[in-house]
Coordinates of C-alpha atoms in Angstrom, one line a residue:
A1 CA 43.5 43.7 -35.7
V2 CA 42.5 42.0 -38.9
S3 CA 40.4 44.0 -41.4
D4 CA 37.0 42.8 -42.5
S5 CA 38.3 42.2 -46.0
R6 CA 41.3 40.2 -44.8
S7 CA 39.0 38.2 -42.5
I8 CA 36.8 37.3 -45.4
L9 CA 39.8 36.1 -47.4
Y10 CA 40.9 33.9 -44.5
D11 CA 37.4 32.4 -44.2
F12 CA 37.3 31.9 -48.0
A13 CA 40.5 29.9 -47.9
A14 CA 39.2 27.8 -44.9
L15 CA 35.9 27.0 -46.6
L16 CA 37.6 26.3 -49.9
L17 CA 39.8 23.7 -48.2
M18 CA 37.0 22.2 -46.3
S19 CA 34.5 22.0 -49.1
G20 CA 36.7 20.7 -51.9
I21 CA 34.8 22.8 -54.5
R22 CA 36.1 25.1 -57.2
K23 CA 36.9 28.7 -56.2
N24 CA 34.4 30.3 -58.6
E25 CA 31.7 28.1 -57.1
L26 CA 32.4 29.4 -53.6
M27 CA 33.0 33.0 -54.7
T28 CA 29.5 33.2 -56.3
L29 CA 27.7 31.5 -53.3
E30 CA 24.6 33.5 -52.2
W31 CA 23.0 33.6 -48.8
K32 CA 19.7 32.4 -50.2
D33 CA 21.5 29.1 -50.9
V34 CA 22.8 28.7 -47.4
F35 CA 20.6 26.8 -45.0
L36 CA 21.8 27.2 -41.4
D37 CA 19.0 26.8 -39.0
E38 CA 16.6 23.9 -38.5
K39 CA 13.7 25.8 -40.0
E40 CA 15.6 26.5 -43.2
Y41 CA 17.1 23.0 -43.8
G42 CA 14.2 21.2 -42.3
A43 CA 11.9 22.6 -45.0
W44 CA 13.7 20.2 -47.3
D45 CA 13.9 17.4 -44.8
A46 CA 17.7 17.7 -44.5
Q47 CA 19.3 16.5 -41.3
G48 CA 21.6 19.5 -40.8
P49 CA 23.0 22.8 -42.2
Y50 CA 24.2 22.9 -45.8
F51 CA 24.7 25.1 -48.8
Q52 CA 23.9 24.4 -52.5
L53 CA 25.3 25.5 -55.8
I54 CA 25.4 24.7 -59.5
T55 CA 28.8 23.3 -60.5
S56 CA 30.7 25.6 -62.8
K57 CA 31.8 22.9 -65.3
Q58 CA 28.9 20.5 -65.5
Q59 CA 26.1 22.9 -64.6
Q60 CA 24.7 20.3 -62.2
P61 CA 23.1 20.8 -58.8
M62 CA 25.3 20.1 -55.7
G63 CA 25.0 20.4 -52.0
I64 CA 27.8 20.7 -49.4
P65 CA 27.0 19.8 -45.8
I66 CA 28.1 22.4 -43.3
T67 CA 30.0 20.5 -40.6
R68 CA 30.8 21.8 -37.1
Y69 CA 34.3 22.6 -38.4
M70 CA 32.8 25.0 -41.0
M71 CA 30.4 26.9 -38.6
G72 CA 33.1 29.3 -37.4
P73 CA 33.9 30.8 -40.8
I74 CA 30.2 30.7 -41.8
N75 CA 29.1 32.5 -38.7
R76 CA 31.8 35.2 -39.1
L77 CA 30.7 35.8 -42.6
K78 CA 27.1 36.0 -41.6
A79 CA 27.9 38.5 -38.8
H80 CA 29.7 40.8 -41.4
R81 CA 27.1 40.3 -44.2
R82 CA 27.2 43.2 -46.6
N83 CA 25.1 42.0 -49.6
D84 CA 23.5 38.9 -51.0
Y85 CA 26.8 37.2 -51.5
V86 CA 28.6 35.1 -48.8
F87 CA 31.8 36.6 -50.1
P88 CA 31.1 40.2 -51.1
S89 CA 33.3 42.4 -53.2
P90 CA 35.6 44.5 -51.1
R91 CA 35.2 47.4 -53.5
P92 CA 32.7 50.2 -52.8
G93 CA 30.1 51.5 -55.2
E94 CA 28.4 49.2 -57.7
L95 CA 30.9 46.4 -57.0
G96 CA 29.8 46.5 -53.4
E97 CA 26.7 44.5 -54.5
A98 CA 28.9 42.0 -56.4
H99 CA 30.8 38.9 -55.2
M100 CA 34.5 38.7 -54.5
R101 CA 36.5 38.1 -57.7
N102 CA 40.1 37.7 -56.5
E103 CA 41.3 35.7 -53.5
R104 CA 45.0 35.5 -54.5
K105 CA 46.2 38.0 -51.8
I106 CA 45.7 35.5 -49.1
Y107 CA 48.0 32.8 -50.3
P108 CA 51.3 34.6 -49.7
I109 CA 50.2 35.4 -46.2
L110 CA 49.2 31.8 -45.4
Q111 CA 52.4 30.5 -47.2
S112 CA 54.5 32.5 -44.8
L113 CA 53.0 30.5 -41.9
L114 CA 53.9 27.2 -43.4
P115 CA 57.2 25.2 -43.6
E116 CA 59.5 26.3 -46.4
D117 CA 59.1 23.1 -48.4
T118 CA 55.3 23.5 -48.6
P119 CA 54.1 23.6 -52.3
R120 CA 52.9 27.0 -53.5
L121 CA 49.4 27.6 -52.2
T122 CA 46.7 28.0 -54.8
A123 CA 42.9 27.3 -54.9
Q124 CA 43.7 24.2 -56.9
L125 CA 46.1 22.9 -54.3
L126 CA 43.4 23.3 -51.6
R127 CA 41.0 21.4 -53.7
K128 CA 43.6 18.7 -54.3
T129 CA 44.4 18.6 -50.6
F130 CA 40.7 17.9 -49.8
A131 CA 40.7 15.1 -52.4
S132 CA 43.9 13.6 -51.1
I133 CA 42.7 13.5 -47.5
A134 CA 39.4 11.9 -48.7
Y135 CA 41.5 9.2 -50.4
R136 CA 43.5 8.8 -47.2
C137 CA 40.2 8.2 -45.4
G138 CA 39.5 5.3 -47.6
F139 CA 37.0 6.7 -50.1
D140 CA 37.2 5.5 -53.7
M141 CA 37.7 7.8 -56.6
R142 CA 34.0 7.8 -57.6
K143 CA 33.0 8.8 -54.1
I144 CA 35.7 11.6 -54.1
D145 CA 34.4 12.8 -57.5
L146 CA 30.9 13.1 -56.1
L147 CA 32.2 14.9 -53.0
T148 CA 34.1 17.5 -55.1
G149 CA 31.5 18.0 -57.8
H150 CA 33.7 16.3 -60.4
F151 CA 31.0 14.4 -62.2
G152 CA 29.2 14.5 -65.5
A153 CA 25.5 15.1 -66.4
F154 CA 25.0 11.4 -66.8
D155 CA 25.5 10.8 -63.1
H156 CA 22.8 13.2 -61.9
G157 CA 20.4 13.6 -64.8
N158 CA 18.3 16.8 -64.8
V159 CA 16.8 16.6 -61.3
A160 CA 17.7 20.0 -59.8
T161 CA 15.2 20.2 -57.0
N162 CA 16.1 21.4 -53.5
A163 CA 14.7 18.2 -52.0
Y164 CA 17.0 16.1 -54.3
I165 CA 20.0 18.2 -53.2
A166 CA 19.1 17.9 -49.5
V167 CA 19.0 14.0 -49.8
N168 CA 22.5 14.0 -51.4
V169 CA 23.8 16.3 -48.7
D170 CA 22.7 14.0 -45.9
H171 CA 24.2 11.0 -47.8
H172 CA 27.6 12.8 -47.8
R173 CA 27.5 14.4 -44.4
D174 CA 29.4 11.6 -42.6
A175 CA 32.0 11.6 -45.3
F176 CA 32.7 15.3 -44.9
E177 CA 32.8 14.9 -41.1
R178 CA 35.4 12.2 -41.5
I179 CA 37.5 14.2 -43.9
H180 CA 37.4 17.2 -41.6
V181 CA 38.5 15.2 -38.6
E182 CA 41.4 13.8 -40.6
M183 CA 42.2 17.3 -41.9
L184 CA 41.9 19.2 -38.6
G185 CA 42.2 16.7 -35.8
D186 CA 39.8 15.7 -33.1
W187 CA 37.0 18.2 -32.4
D188 CA 38.1 18.7 -28.8
G189 CA 41.7 19.5 -29.8
E190 CA 43.3 23.0 -29.4
A191 CA 43.9 23.3 -33.1
N192 CA 40.2 23.6 -33.9
R193 CA 39.2 26.3 -31.4
A194 CA 39.7 29.2 -33.8
L195 CA 37.4 27.5 -36.3
V196 CA 34.5 27.6 -33.9
D197 CA 35.2 31.0 -32.3
V198 CA 33.0 33.6 -34.1
E199 CA 35.0 36.4 -32.5
D200 CA 38.3 35.2 -33.9
H201 CA 39.4 36.7 -37.2
S202 CA 41.4 33.9 -38.6
P203 CA 40.5 30.2 -38.9
F204 CA 44.1 29.3 -39.4
V205 CA 45.9 30.7 -36.3

């Protein structure tokens, strides 16, 4: 059996790959910024589930649509919720109320499952993989910058409202769906069953 802490690391790597954001942005994500059911996202007139954050470099608001491919990891994390963070610290005591601060243990495990000539897995490689697949899908570099939060303050101004974020999420929802199909194959394929099975402990096997 896979421990809860190991399962959280698997789901972190899966969502890092599928979101294209920086690892610190995902590590500090709180449940209050995750809108899963229709009542939650409908309050901001969004068309589906999403989560929101402030980018770590530009300090700008950003939303990430939660596609059907992302629901398995998200539901597992919600079922094992321990505190206000989506990725809680595995350490007891005071740190039990904090967010996870180190994900590096998971990379050697995942690396062992991949062909020997695969580049060394890192958070940056997962982010670059997302961007590369987006480019393969035909998106231009400006669109990819918007999808990965690699933009400046000039692009977004100072409008940090939830409604503004929700509009942008819906604008990007189809793009994320296309990237995830290219990344993981057709939704009906065998390779994706672990991603949607809440009882499964790993989104990769």
